[in-house]
Amino acid sequence: MSEMDIWGDYETLNSGEAYIDSLRGRELDVYLFGELVEEPVDHPVIRPSINAMAATYDLAESEEEVATVSSSLSGARINRFLHIMNSQDDLVKKAQMQKRLGQETGTCFQRCVGLDAINALHSVTFDIDEAHGTTYHQRLLAFLKKVQVKNQVIGGAMTDAKGDRSKAPHQQEEQDIYLRVTKRTDEGVYVSGAKCHQTGCINSHWLIVMPTLRLTQHDKDYAIVGAIPVTAKGITYIYGRQSCDTRAMEGGHIDTGNSEFSGQEAMIIFENVFIPNEFIFMNGEYEFASSLVERFTTYHRCSYICKTGVGDVLIGASAEIADMNGVSSASHIKDKLVEMAHLNETIRSNALASAYEGAPHKSGVWMNDELLANVCKHNVTRFPYEISRLAQDLAGGIMVTLPSEKDLTHNKVGPLLKKYLQGREGGDVTDRVRILRLLENMTLGRNAVGYLTESLHGAGSPQAQRIQIAKGMKINEKRKFARKLAKVNEADV
Ligand code: SF4
Ligand code: FE
């Protein structure tokens, strides 16, 4: 690939529009509904996910303080999604930005995986170099400085296909089931494998591949980390469909519930894809795979504060529908809204506490508190479900039995629907339908993918957090407190 093919033909992407333009004409192999997609940017199912990513650029223009920062590498003003955390304040502001974007889009805006990957790699490459005398850290910084100037999107690709979960990568019958190095040359390495449900990958400029679990000396070929242009030869993307996704192909704006924004997940297949040395940040140092996974997930489990911005939208929609139904002053309705806010703010508190309790690594990067990050994400595996249940409770059954937008505008049945779907006196029927569709979108339609199931499994399924909480909970220290007060012999603990 030429330099231009690798880095793109532009200086810097300084708006959502410029970002969207940078995605055009890239000739990616993207499959959706069994067909090769001609131009993802113009596909009605894909475009809302691109709009959500573009919101990360637009926020940098409209709320500079929130979404831009002075680079810890160059001092230049950059998008916060490309920033290496330099202080406690950086960790806090990052979380606040993610919440804002959840409020703006009502969905996953996809840019956090790369942000969390580069921050985890900052310390891990430092540690590998210290142990092995390698130069990964400088390579990473050189790469990041260029990406920061261009303001590109980095996607992080961690989750492998995994095959038989009871076996290590080298024990699998299918050797590519975890991404691995298939060939080494003086110029770099070739990799094959698959990364599953990769958030925003088609909307990115770069993919950073990383191992997904602890590795042993038998898994050296799986201990590979590198940055790959999304356009590299040998990559195929297979788009994951989402609940109610084809509504975007029907025309109209109401039935989708959120016509502007959605998330994106795709499977990425790598077939002997080349990574040149300058973009390799781990190559065989298997003993650092577990710290990379743990540091990445610590950052990423805090990134799930994004769900509280989405939760704000859902709570707002619930209050709207209660008002449209004429019951906003009923005490049990108000109490349900309070319960939703209580759950949502609990998640926010966890993420912010993890940022405030953060500490620097000797590489200079600041890291979130691990225990609190895991508590945050563990609550995310539960609370959005309860918030959604309450939202559906307030919406009423009509949320899932509503006729379509085409019926609403039909010359015969349209007026009948407008007569019988009337809520509170003076309320607009179409507005009521719009809010009901938004509630449907977020609790069982396209954006429930991100708000619910992704909350459960993204950044690690619930058991993964329980393992980390068990590690960090300091049970012996707690026992000592109890024994001291009860005047039990301390020596036995
Ligand atoms: Fe970011 Fe949240 Fe999407 Fe993950 S789910 S990429 S944290 S917006
Ligand atoms: Fe995620």
Short mmCIF file of C-alpha atoms and ligand atoms in Angstrom, two decimals:
data_model
loop_
_atom_site.label_atom_id
_atom_site.label_comp_id
_atom_site.label_asym_id
_atom_site.label_seq_id
_atom_site.Cartn_x
_atom_site.Cartn_y
_atom_site.Cartn_z
CA MET A 1 0.00 0.00 0.00
CA SER A 2 1.21 3.53 -0.75
CA GLU A 3 1.52 6.16 2.02
CA MET A 4 -1.64 7.79 0.67
CA ASP A 5 -3.52 4.49 0.74
CA ILE A 6 -2.40 3.95 4.33
CA TRP A 7 -2.95 7.45 5.70
CA GLY A 8 -5.63 8.93 3.42
CA ASP A 9 -5.49 11.94 1.14
CA TYR A 10 -6.25 14.68 3.70
CA GLU A 11 -4.48 16.79 6.30
CA THR A 12 -6.97 16.72 9.15
CA LEU A 13 -10.62 15.75 9.56
CA ASN A 14 -12.10 18.73 11.37
CA SER A 15 -15.86 18.15 11.09
CA GLY A 16 -18.41 15.37 11.00
CA GLU A 17 -18.91 16.10 7.33
CA ALA A 18 -15.18 15.84 6.53
CA TYR A 19 -15.08 12.57 8.45
CA ILE A 20 -18.01 11.14 6.46
CA ASP A 21 -16.33 12.23 3.20
CA SER A 22 -13.15 10.41 4.26
CA LEU A 23 -15.10 7.14 4.32
CA ARG A 24 -16.32 7.44 0.72
CA GLY A 25 -14.88 5.41 -2.14
CA ARG A 26 -12.76 3.09 0.02
CA GLU A 27 -13.76 -0.12 -1.81
CA LEU A 28 -14.07 -2.23 1.33
CA ASP A 29 -15.39 -5.78 1.12
CA VAL A 30 -18.49 -5.28 3.28
CA TYR A 31 -21.25 -7.90 3.14
CA LEU A 32 -24.78 -7.24 4.33
CA PHE A 33 -27.87 -9.39 3.64
CA GLY A 34 -25.72 -11.67 1.45
CA GLU A 35 -24.62 -8.86 -0.85
CA LEU A 36 -21.44 -6.87 -1.31
CA VAL A 37 -22.24 -3.30 -0.28
CA GLU A 38 -21.31 -0.83 -3.01
CA GLU A 39 -20.85 2.24 -0.77
CA PRO A 40 -21.41 1.80 2.98
CA VAL A 41 -21.77 5.57 3.47
CA ASP A 42 -24.97 5.58 1.39
CA HIS A 43 -26.51 2.35 2.67
CA PRO A 44 -29.68 3.13 4.68
CA VAL A 45 -28.93 0.44 7.28
CA ILE A 46 -25.29 1.51 7.76
CA ARG A 47 -25.57 5.30 7.51
CA PRO A 48 -27.12 5.94 10.96
CA SER A 49 -24.06 4.27 12.54
CA ILE A 50 -21.78 6.59 10.55
CA ASN A 51 -23.82 9.57 11.75
CA ALA A 52 -23.28 8.44 15.35
CA MET A 53 -19.52 8.30 14.85
CA ALA A 54 -19.66 11.70 13.12
CA ALA A 55 -21.22 13.09 16.32
CA THR A 56 -17.81 12.63 18.00
CA TYR A 57 -16.41 15.13 15.47
CA ASP A 58 -19.34 17.51 15.70
CA LEU A 59 -19.16 17.66 19.50
CA ALA A 60 -15.51 18.76 19.19
CA GLU A 61 -16.81 21.79 17.29
CA SER A 62 -19.90 22.58 19.36
CA GLU A 63 -18.52 21.78 22.85
CA GLU A 64 -14.77 22.24 22.54
CA GLU A 65 -14.09 22.04 26.27
CA VAL A 66 -15.82 18.69 26.48
CA ALA A 67 -14.52 16.97 23.36
CA THR A 68 -11.08 18.46 22.65
CA VAL A 69 -7.91 18.57 24.71
CA SER A 70 -4.28 19.61 24.46
CA SER A 71 -2.36 16.50 23.37
CA SER A 72 -0.03 15.04 25.99
CA LEU A 73 2.24 14.01 23.09
CA SER A 74 2.44 17.18 21.01
CA GLY A 75 0.61 19.98 22.86
CA ALA A 76 -1.68 20.48 19.83
CA ARG A 77 -5.45 20.73 20.29
CA ILE A 78 -6.88 17.31 19.42
CA ASN A 79 -10.09 15.32 19.63
CA ARG A 80 -10.37 13.78 23.09
CA PHE A 81 -10.98 10.35 21.54
CA LEU A 82 -7.29 10.24 20.53
CA HIS A 83 -5.86 11.49 23.80
CA ILE A 84 -3.41 9.70 26.10
CA MET A 85 -4.66 10.33 29.64
CA ASN A 86 -2.30 12.73 31.34
CA SER A 87 -4.12 13.42 34.61
CA GLN A 88 -7.05 12.56 36.82
CA ASP A 89 -8.92 15.40 35.13
CA ASP A 90 -8.44 13.68 31.75
CA LEU A 91 -10.10 10.53 33.07
CA VAL A 92 -13.03 12.55 34.41
CA LYS A 93 -13.48 14.63 31.25
CA LYS A 94 -13.36 11.55 29.08
CA ALA A 95 -16.27 10.06 31.07
CA GLN A 96 -18.24 13.30 30.88
CA MET A 97 -17.76 13.44 27.11
CA GLN A 98 -19.03 9.88 26.71
CA LYS A 99 -22.14 10.67 28.71
CA ARG A 100 -22.80 13.76 26.56
CA LEU A 101 -22.54 11.75 23.38
CA GLY A 102 -24.98 9.17 24.73
CA GLN A 103 -27.44 12.01 25.28
CA GLU A 104 -26.87 13.39 21.78
CA THR A 105 -27.18 10.11 19.88
CA GLY A 106 -29.23 7.75 22.08
CA THR A 107 -26.93 4.97 20.94
CA CYS A 108 -23.34 3.70 20.70
CA PHE A 109 -21.09 6.24 18.99
CA GLN A 110 -18.36 3.60 18.60
CA ARG A 111 -15.18 5.58 19.13
CA CYS A 112 -14.24 4.46 22.65
CA VAL A 113 -12.68 1.07 21.90
CA GLY A 114 -9.74 2.65 20.07
CA LEU A 115 -9.35 5.29 22.79
CA ASP A 116 -9.19 2.64 25.49
CA ALA A 117 -6.84 0.46 23.41
CA ILE A 118 -4.24 3.21 22.87
CA ASN A 119 -4.27 4.12 26.56
CA ALA A 120 -3.85 0.49 27.63
CA LEU A 121 -1.06 0.06 25.07
CA HIS A 122 0.75 3.14 26.34
CA SER A 123 1.64 1.37 29.60
CA VAL A 124 1.89 -2.17 28.19
CA THR A 125 4.37 -1.26 25.42
CA PHE A 126 6.39 0.60 28.06
CA ASP A 127 6.47 -2.52 30.24
CA ILE A 128 7.42 -4.83 27.34
CA ASP A 129 10.27 -2.53 26.29
CA GLU A 130 11.55 -2.44 29.84
CA ALA A 131 11.56 -6.23 30.03
CA HIS A 132 12.81 -7.04 26.53
CA GLY A 133 14.65 -3.97 25.23
CA THR A 134 12.18 -3.63 22.34
CA THR A 135 11.01 -0.30 20.87
CA TYR A 136 7.24 -0.75 20.79
CA HIS A 137 6.51 2.29 22.93
CA GLN A 138 8.23 4.75 20.57
CA ARG A 139 6.50 3.10 17.60
CA LEU A 140 3.15 3.52 19.30
CA LEU A 141 3.82 7.20 20.05
CA ALA A 142 4.95 7.87 16.46
CA PHE A 143 1.76 6.24 15.17
CA LEU A 144 -0.45 8.14 17.60
CA LYS A 145 1.07 11.53 16.81
CA LYS A 146 0.19 11.08 13.16
CA VAL A 147 -3.33 9.80 13.85
CA GLN A 148 -3.92 12.75 16.21
CA VAL A 149 -2.95 15.25 13.51
CA LYS A 150 -5.19 13.56 10.96
CA ASN A 151 -7.97 13.11 13.55
CA GLN A 152 -8.75 9.62 12.34
CA VAL A 153 -10.84 6.92 13.98
CA ILE A 154 -9.06 3.99 15.59
CA GLY A 155 -11.16 0.87 16.08
CA GLY A 156 -10.00 -1.68 18.63
CA ALA A 157 -10.35 -5.34 17.64
CA MET A 158 -10.04 -7.67 20.60
CA THR A 159 -12.73 -10.40 20.71
CA ASP A 160 -11.73 -13.54 18.84
CA ALA A 161 -14.11 -16.25 17.63
CA LYS A 162 -12.87 -18.46 20.54
CA GLY A 163 -14.07 -21.90 19.30
CA ASP A 164 -13.98 -24.45 22.13
CA ARG A 165 -13.95 -22.22 25.22
CA SER A 166 -12.25 -24.91 27.32
CA LYS A 167 -9.12 -24.86 25.14
CA ALA A 168 -6.21 -22.43 24.76
CA PRO A 169 -5.60 -20.89 21.32
CA HIS A 170 -2.85 -23.38 20.33
CA GLN A 171 -5.06 -26.33 21.36
CA GLN A 172 -7.91 -25.43 19.03
CA GLU A 173 -8.66 -27.67 16.07
CA GLU A 174 -9.02 -24.61 13.83
CA GLN A 175 -5.72 -22.76 14.27
CA ASP A 176 -7.12 -19.41 13.05
CA ILE A 177 -9.99 -19.37 15.54
CA TYR A 178 -7.88 -16.88 17.52
CA LEU A 179 -6.09 -14.30 15.37
CA ARG A 180 -2.47 -15.36 14.86
CA VAL A 181 0.71 -14.70 12.95
CA THR A 182 0.87 -16.98 9.92
CA LYS A 183 4.16 -15.71 8.47
CA ARG A 184 7.05 -13.50 9.59
CA THR A 185 9.32 -11.53 7.22
CA ASP A 186 11.96 -8.83 7.77
CA GLU A 187 9.33 -6.21 6.93
CA GLY A 188 6.58 -7.38 9.26
CA VAL A 189 4.04 -10.15 9.89
CA TYR A 190 0.98 -11.65 8.21
CA VAL A 191 -2.06 -12.45 10.35
CA SER A 192 -5.17 -14.60 9.91
CA GLY A 193 -8.24 -14.99 12.08
CA ALA A 194 -11.52 -13.31 12.90
CA LYS A 195 -12.58 -10.63 15.33
CA CYS A 196 -16.26 -10.79 16.27
CA HIS A 197 -18.89 -8.12 16.90
CA GLN A 198 -16.42 -5.30 16.30
CA THR A 199 -17.94 -1.96 17.20
CA GLY A 200 -17.71 0.69 14.49
CA CYS A 201 -15.02 -1.16 12.54
CA ILE A 202 -16.30 -0.22 9.08
CA ASN A 203 -16.58 3.40 10.21
CA SER A 204 -12.94 3.50 11.34
CA HIS A 205 -9.67 4.31 9.56
CA TRP A 206 -7.53 1.94 11.64
CA LEU A 207 -8.02 -1.35 13.46
CA ILE A 208 -5.76 -2.25 16.36
CA VAL A 209 -5.78 -6.02 16.75
CA MET A 210 -5.09 -7.31 20.26
CA PRO A 211 -5.23 -10.69 22.01
CA THR A 212 -8.43 -11.39 23.87
CA LEU A 213 -7.14 -13.48 26.81
CA ARG A 214 -4.15 -14.57 28.92
CA LEU A 215 -1.61 -16.48 26.79
CA THR A 216 1.14 -19.02 27.55
CA GLN A 217 4.48 -19.78 25.88
CA HIS A 218 2.65 -22.18 23.54
CA ASP A 219 0.55 -19.28 22.24
CA LYS A 220 3.37 -17.00 21.07
CA ASP A 221 1.95 -16.64 17.56
CA TYR A 222 -1.26 -15.32 19.10
CA ALA A 223 0.56 -12.61 21.06
CA ILE A 224 0.29 -10.01 18.33
CA VAL A 225 -0.77 -6.38 18.55
CA GLY A 226 -0.72 -4.12 15.53
CA ALA A 227 -2.45 -1.28 13.74
CA ILE A 228 -3.96 -2.15 10.36
CA PRO A 229 -5.63 0.24 7.92
CA VAL A 230 -9.31 -0.67 7.57
CA THR A 231 -8.65 -0.80 3.81
CA ALA A 232 -5.82 -3.37 4.02
CA LYS A 233 -5.78 -6.23 1.53
CA GLY A 234 -7.21 -9.51 2.82
CA ILE A 235 -9.93 -8.12 5.12
CA THR A 236 -13.62 -8.99 4.75
CA TYR A 237 -16.35 -7.38 6.86
CA ILE A 238 -19.66 -9.13 7.48
CA TYR A 239 -22.21 -6.71 8.91
CA GLY A 240 -24.17 -7.81 11.96
CA ARG A 241 -27.87 -7.22 11.57
CA GLN A 242 -29.84 -5.67 14.37
CA SER A 243 -33.39 -5.95 15.59
CA CYS A 244 -35.77 -4.00 13.29
CA ASP A 245 -32.83 -2.86 11.08
CA THR A 246 -34.75 -3.15 7.79
CA ARG A 247 -37.19 -0.47 8.92
CA ALA A 248 -34.48 1.95 7.76
CA MET A 249 -35.02 0.65 4.21
CA GLU A 250 -38.76 1.30 4.18
CA GLY A 251 -38.60 5.08 3.82
CA GLY A 252 -40.22 7.41 6.35
CA HIS A 253 -38.75 8.58 9.62
CA ILE A 254 -41.10 7.46 12.37
CA ASP A 255 -41.02 3.67 12.53
CA THR A 256 -37.27 3.45 13.16
CA GLY A 257 -37.73 5.44 16.38
CA ASN A 258 -34.32 7.07 15.96
CA SER A 259 -33.85 7.71 12.26
CA GLU A 260 -30.57 9.57 12.68
CA PHE A 261 -28.34 7.32 14.81
CA SER A 262 -27.52 3.68 15.46
CA GLY A 263 -24.60 1.52 16.53
CA GLN A 264 -22.59 -0.87 14.39
CA GLU A 265 -21.05 -4.28 14.92
CA ALA A 266 -19.47 -6.47 12.26
CA MET A 267 -17.37 -9.59 12.03
CA ILE A 268 -13.93 -8.96 10.58
CA ILE A 269 -12.17 -11.79 8.76
CA PHE A 270 -8.41 -11.44 8.27
CA GLU A 271 -6.80 -13.63 5.59
CA ASN A 272 -3.02 -13.23 5.61
CA VAL A 273 -3.20 -9.49 6.25
CA PHE A 274 0.19 -7.77 6.36
CA ILE A 275 1.24 -5.58 9.33
CA PRO A 276 4.52 -3.68 8.72
CA ASN A 277 7.01 -3.45 11.61
CA GLU A 278 6.30 0.23 12.25
CA PHE A 279 2.70 -0.63 13.25
CA ILE A 280 3.50 -3.66 15.44
CA PHE A 281 3.26 -3.04 19.21
CA MET A 282 3.61 -6.62 20.55
CA ASN A 283 5.03 -9.60 18.74
CA GLY A 284 5.36 -12.81 20.71
CA GLU A 285 5.62 -11.35 24.25
CA TYR A 286 2.77 -13.58 25.42
CA GLU A 287 3.32 -12.82 29.13
CA PHE A 288 2.00 -9.27 28.60
CA ALA A 289 -1.30 -10.35 27.01
CA SER A 290 -3.13 -10.55 30.34
CA SER A 291 -2.07 -7.10 31.52
CA LEU A 292 -3.13 -5.67 28.16
CA VAL A 293 -6.57 -7.28 28.48
CA GLU A 294 -6.97 -6.16 32.11
CA ARG A 295 -5.87 -2.57 31.49
CA PHE A 296 -7.99 -2.28 28.37
CA THR A 297 -11.07 -3.62 30.15
CA THR A 298 -10.50 -1.31 33.11
CA TYR A 299 -10.66 1.70 30.82
CA HIS A 300 -13.47 0.24 28.76
CA ARG A 301 -15.65 -0.75 31.71
CA CYS A 302 -15.66 2.91 32.71
CA SER A 303 -16.43 3.97 29.17
CA TYR A 304 -19.80 2.35 29.75
CA ILE A 305 -20.84 5.60 31.37
CA CYS A 306 -22.04 6.16 27.78
CA LYS A 307 -25.12 4.15 28.83
CA THR A 308 -26.09 6.84 31.32
CA GLY A 309 -26.34 9.40 28.52
CA VAL A 310 -28.53 6.93 26.65
CA GLY A 311 -30.41 6.33 29.91
CA ASP A 312 -31.09 10.07 30.14
CA VAL A 313 -32.80 9.89 26.74
CA LEU A 314 -34.87 6.90 27.83
CA ILE A 315 -35.92 8.54 31.10
CA GLY A 316 -36.80 11.69 29.15
CA ALA A 317 -38.90 9.69 26.68
CA SER A 318 -40.68 7.97 29.58
CA ALA A 319 -41.54 11.32 31.16
CA GLU A 320 -42.76 12.54 27.77
CA ILE A 321 -45.09 9.60 27.20
CA ALA A 322 -46.47 9.87 30.73
CA ASP A 323 -47.28 13.50 30.00
CA MET A 324 -48.79 12.66 26.59
CA ASN A 325 -50.95 10.03 28.28
CA GLY A 326 -52.16 12.61 30.79
CA VAL A 327 -50.73 10.89 33.87
CA SER A 328 -47.58 12.90 34.59
CA SER A 329 -48.78 14.04 38.00
CA ALA A 330 -49.71 10.57 39.31
CA SER A 331 -47.44 9.78 42.26
CA HIS A 332 -46.57 6.22 41.15
CA ILE A 333 -45.51 7.57 37.74
CA LYS A 334 -43.25 10.16 39.33
CA ASP A 335 -41.81 7.48 41.59
CA LYS A 336 -40.94 5.25 38.64
CA LEU A 337 -39.07 8.12 37.01
CA VAL A 338 -37.18 8.67 40.26
CA GLU A 339 -36.26 4.98 40.37
CA MET A 340 -34.96 5.16 36.79
CA ALA A 341 -32.86 8.22 37.59
CA HIS A 342 -31.53 6.58 40.77
CA LEU A 343 -30.30 3.54 38.81
CA ASN A 344 -28.85 5.64 36.01
CA GLU A 345 -26.99 7.98 38.37
CA THR A 346 -25.59 5.02 40.30
CA ILE A 347 -23.78 3.91 37.15
CA ARG A 348 -22.54 7.45 36.54
CA SER A 349 -21.22 7.67 40.09
CA ASN A 350 -19.28 4.42 39.67
CA ALA A 351 -17.61 5.60 36.47
CA LEU A 352 -16.70 9.00 37.92
CA ALA A 353 -15.44 7.48 41.16
CA SER A 354 -13.20 5.16 39.14
CA ALA A 355 -11.81 8.21 37.30
CA TYR A 356 -11.29 10.24 40.50
CA GLU A 357 -9.52 7.26 42.12
CA GLY A 358 -7.29 6.83 39.06
CA ALA A 359 -3.50 6.77 39.30
CA PRO A 360 -0.55 7.15 36.92
CA HIS A 361 1.52 4.28 35.53
CA LYS A 362 5.27 4.81 35.24
CA SER A 363 4.85 5.29 31.47
CA GLY A 364 3.02 8.51 32.40
CA VAL A 365 -0.48 7.43 31.39
CA TRP A 366 -3.28 7.70 33.96
CA MET A 367 -5.37 4.60 34.61
CA ASN A 368 -8.83 4.21 36.13
CA ASP A 369 -9.29 2.44 39.45
CA GLU A 370 -9.78 -1.18 38.46
CA LEU A 371 -12.19 -2.32 41.18
CA LEU A 372 -14.56 0.61 40.68
CA ALA A 373 -14.42 0.20 36.89
CA ASN A 374 -15.58 -3.38 37.31
CA VAL A 375 -18.33 -2.39 39.72
CA CYS A 376 -19.45 0.22 37.18
CA LYS A 377 -19.66 -2.26 34.33
CA HIS A 378 -21.30 -4.89 36.52
CA ASN A 379 -24.10 -2.46 37.31
CA VAL A 380 -24.36 -1.76 33.59
CA THR A 381 -25.12 -5.47 33.05
CA ARG A 382 -28.24 -5.03 35.22
CA PHE A 383 -29.60 -1.52 35.61
CA PRO A 384 -30.41 -0.71 31.96
CA TYR A 385 -32.71 -3.77 31.96
CA GLU A 386 -34.63 -2.43 34.96
CA ILE A 387 -34.70 1.08 33.53
CA SER A 388 -36.06 -0.39 30.27
CA ARG A 389 -38.69 -2.39 32.14
CA LEU A 390 -39.89 0.78 33.85
CA ALA A 391 -39.85 2.65 30.51
CA GLN A 392 -42.06 -0.05 28.96
CA ASP A 393 -44.29 0.05 32.02
CA LEU A 394 -44.82 3.80 31.51
CA ALA A 395 -45.26 3.47 27.74
CA GLY A 396 -48.11 0.93 27.90
CA GLY A 397 -48.78 -1.95 25.52
CA ILE A 398 -49.43 0.34 22.56
CA MET A 399 -45.64 0.65 22.22
CA VAL A 400 -45.50 -2.80 20.63
CA THR A 401 -48.83 -2.87 18.80
CA LEU A 402 -48.74 0.47 17.01
CA PRO A 403 -49.64 0.50 13.32
CA SER A 404 -46.99 1.71 10.89
CA GLU A 405 -46.18 5.21 9.69
CA LYS A 406 -47.77 4.32 6.33
CA ASP A 407 -51.05 3.57 8.07
CA LEU A 408 -50.80 6.78 10.02
CA THR A 409 -50.61 8.79 6.80
CA HIS A 410 -53.05 6.62 4.81
CA ASN A 411 -56.03 8.51 3.44
CA LYS A 412 -58.64 6.07 4.84
CA VAL A 413 -57.21 4.61 8.07
CA GLY A 414 -54.93 7.56 8.92
CA PRO A 415 -57.75 9.80 10.22
CA LEU A 416 -59.21 6.87 12.18
CA LEU A 417 -55.86 6.23 13.85
CA LYS A 418 -55.50 9.92 14.67
CA LYS A 419 -58.93 9.80 16.32
CA TYR A 420 -58.26 6.73 18.44
CA LEU A 421 -54.58 7.24 19.27
CA GLN A 422 -55.28 10.59 20.86
CA GLY A 423 -53.85 10.86 24.38
CA ARG A 424 -54.06 13.90 26.62
CA GLU A 425 -56.38 16.62 25.30
CA GLY A 426 -54.59 18.92 22.87
CA GLY A 427 -51.66 16.53 22.41
CA ASP A 428 -50.32 15.77 18.94
CA VAL A 429 -50.97 12.15 17.90
CA THR A 430 -47.94 11.91 15.60
CA ASP A 431 -45.65 13.19 18.35
CA ARG A 432 -47.06 10.57 20.70
CA VAL A 433 -46.33 7.87 18.12
CA ARG A 434 -42.79 9.23 17.65
CA ILE A 435 -42.03 8.97 21.36
CA LEU A 436 -43.51 5.48 21.54
CA ARG A 437 -41.31 4.43 18.61
CA LEU A 438 -38.24 5.89 20.32
CA LEU A 439 -39.06 3.86 23.44
CA GLU A 440 -39.45 0.77 21.26
CA ASN A 441 -36.16 1.51 19.48
CA MET A 442 -34.26 1.76 22.76
CA THR A 443 -35.79 -1.16 24.64
CA LEU A 444 -36.27 -3.77 21.91
CA GLY A 445 -35.34 -2.27 18.55
CA ARG A 446 -32.04 -1.25 16.96
CA ASN A 447 -30.62 0.67 19.87
CA ALA A 448 -31.57 -1.98 22.42
CA VAL A 449 -28.65 -3.87 20.90
CA GLY A 450 -26.37 -1.33 22.56
CA TYR A 451 -28.47 -0.38 25.55
CA LEU A 452 -29.30 -3.92 26.65
CA THR A 453 -27.41 -6.93 25.26
CA GLU A 454 -24.25 -4.94 24.62
CA SER A 455 -24.51 -3.64 28.19
CA LEU A 456 -24.56 -7.27 29.30
CA HIS A 457 -21.72 -8.67 27.18
CA GLY A 458 -19.70 -5.73 25.87
CA ALA A 459 -16.33 -5.14 27.60
CA GLY A 460 -16.71 -8.61 29.12
CA SER A 461 -19.75 -10.56 30.29
CA PRO A 462 -20.87 -10.29 33.95
CA GLN A 463 -18.72 -13.16 35.23
CA ALA A 464 -15.57 -11.42 33.97
CA GLN A 465 -16.31 -8.48 36.27
CA ARG A 466 -17.07 -10.74 39.23
CA ILE A 467 -13.64 -12.34 38.83
CA GLN A 468 -11.98 -8.91 38.93
CA ILE A 469 -14.13 -7.76 41.84
CA ALA A 470 -13.12 -10.92 43.75
CA LYS A 471 -9.46 -10.07 43.06
CA GLY A 472 -9.78 -6.45 44.18
CA MET A 473 -12.21 -6.72 47.09
CA LYS A 474 -9.48 -7.25 49.76
CA ILE A 475 -11.54 -9.72 51.77
CA ASN A 476 -8.78 -10.37 54.33
CA GLU A 477 -8.53 -6.68 55.11
CA LYS A 478 -12.28 -6.60 55.72
CA ARG A 479 -12.06 -9.65 57.97
CA LYS A 480 -9.37 -7.92 59.99
CA PHE A 481 -11.62 -4.92 60.57
CA ALA A 482 -14.33 -7.22 61.88
CA ARG A 483 -11.99 -9.28 64.04
CA LYS A 484 -10.47 -6.19 65.58
CA LEU A 485 -13.83 -4.80 66.67
CA ALA A 486 -15.05 -8.19 67.87
CA LYS A 487 -11.75 -8.67 69.70
CA VAL A 488 -11.06 -11.95 67.89
CA ASN A 489 -7.41 -13.05 67.71
CA GLU A 490 -6.00 -11.28 64.60
CA ALA A 491 -3.16 -13.76 64.08
CA ASP A 492 -5.59 -16.40 62.73
CA VAL A 493 -6.48 -14.44 59.56
FE1 SF4 B 1 -18.35 3.71 23.46
FE2 SF4 B 1 -20.42 2.88 24.81
FE3 SF4 B 1 -20.23 2.30 22.22
FE4 SF4 B 1 -18.63 1.07 23.90
S1 SF4 B 1 -20.88 0.91 23.85
S2 SF4 B 1 -18.02 2.09 21.99
S3 SF4 B 1 -18.29 2.65 25.43
S4 SF4 B 1 -20.47 4.32 23.11
FE FE B 2 -18.65 -2.08 23.65
#
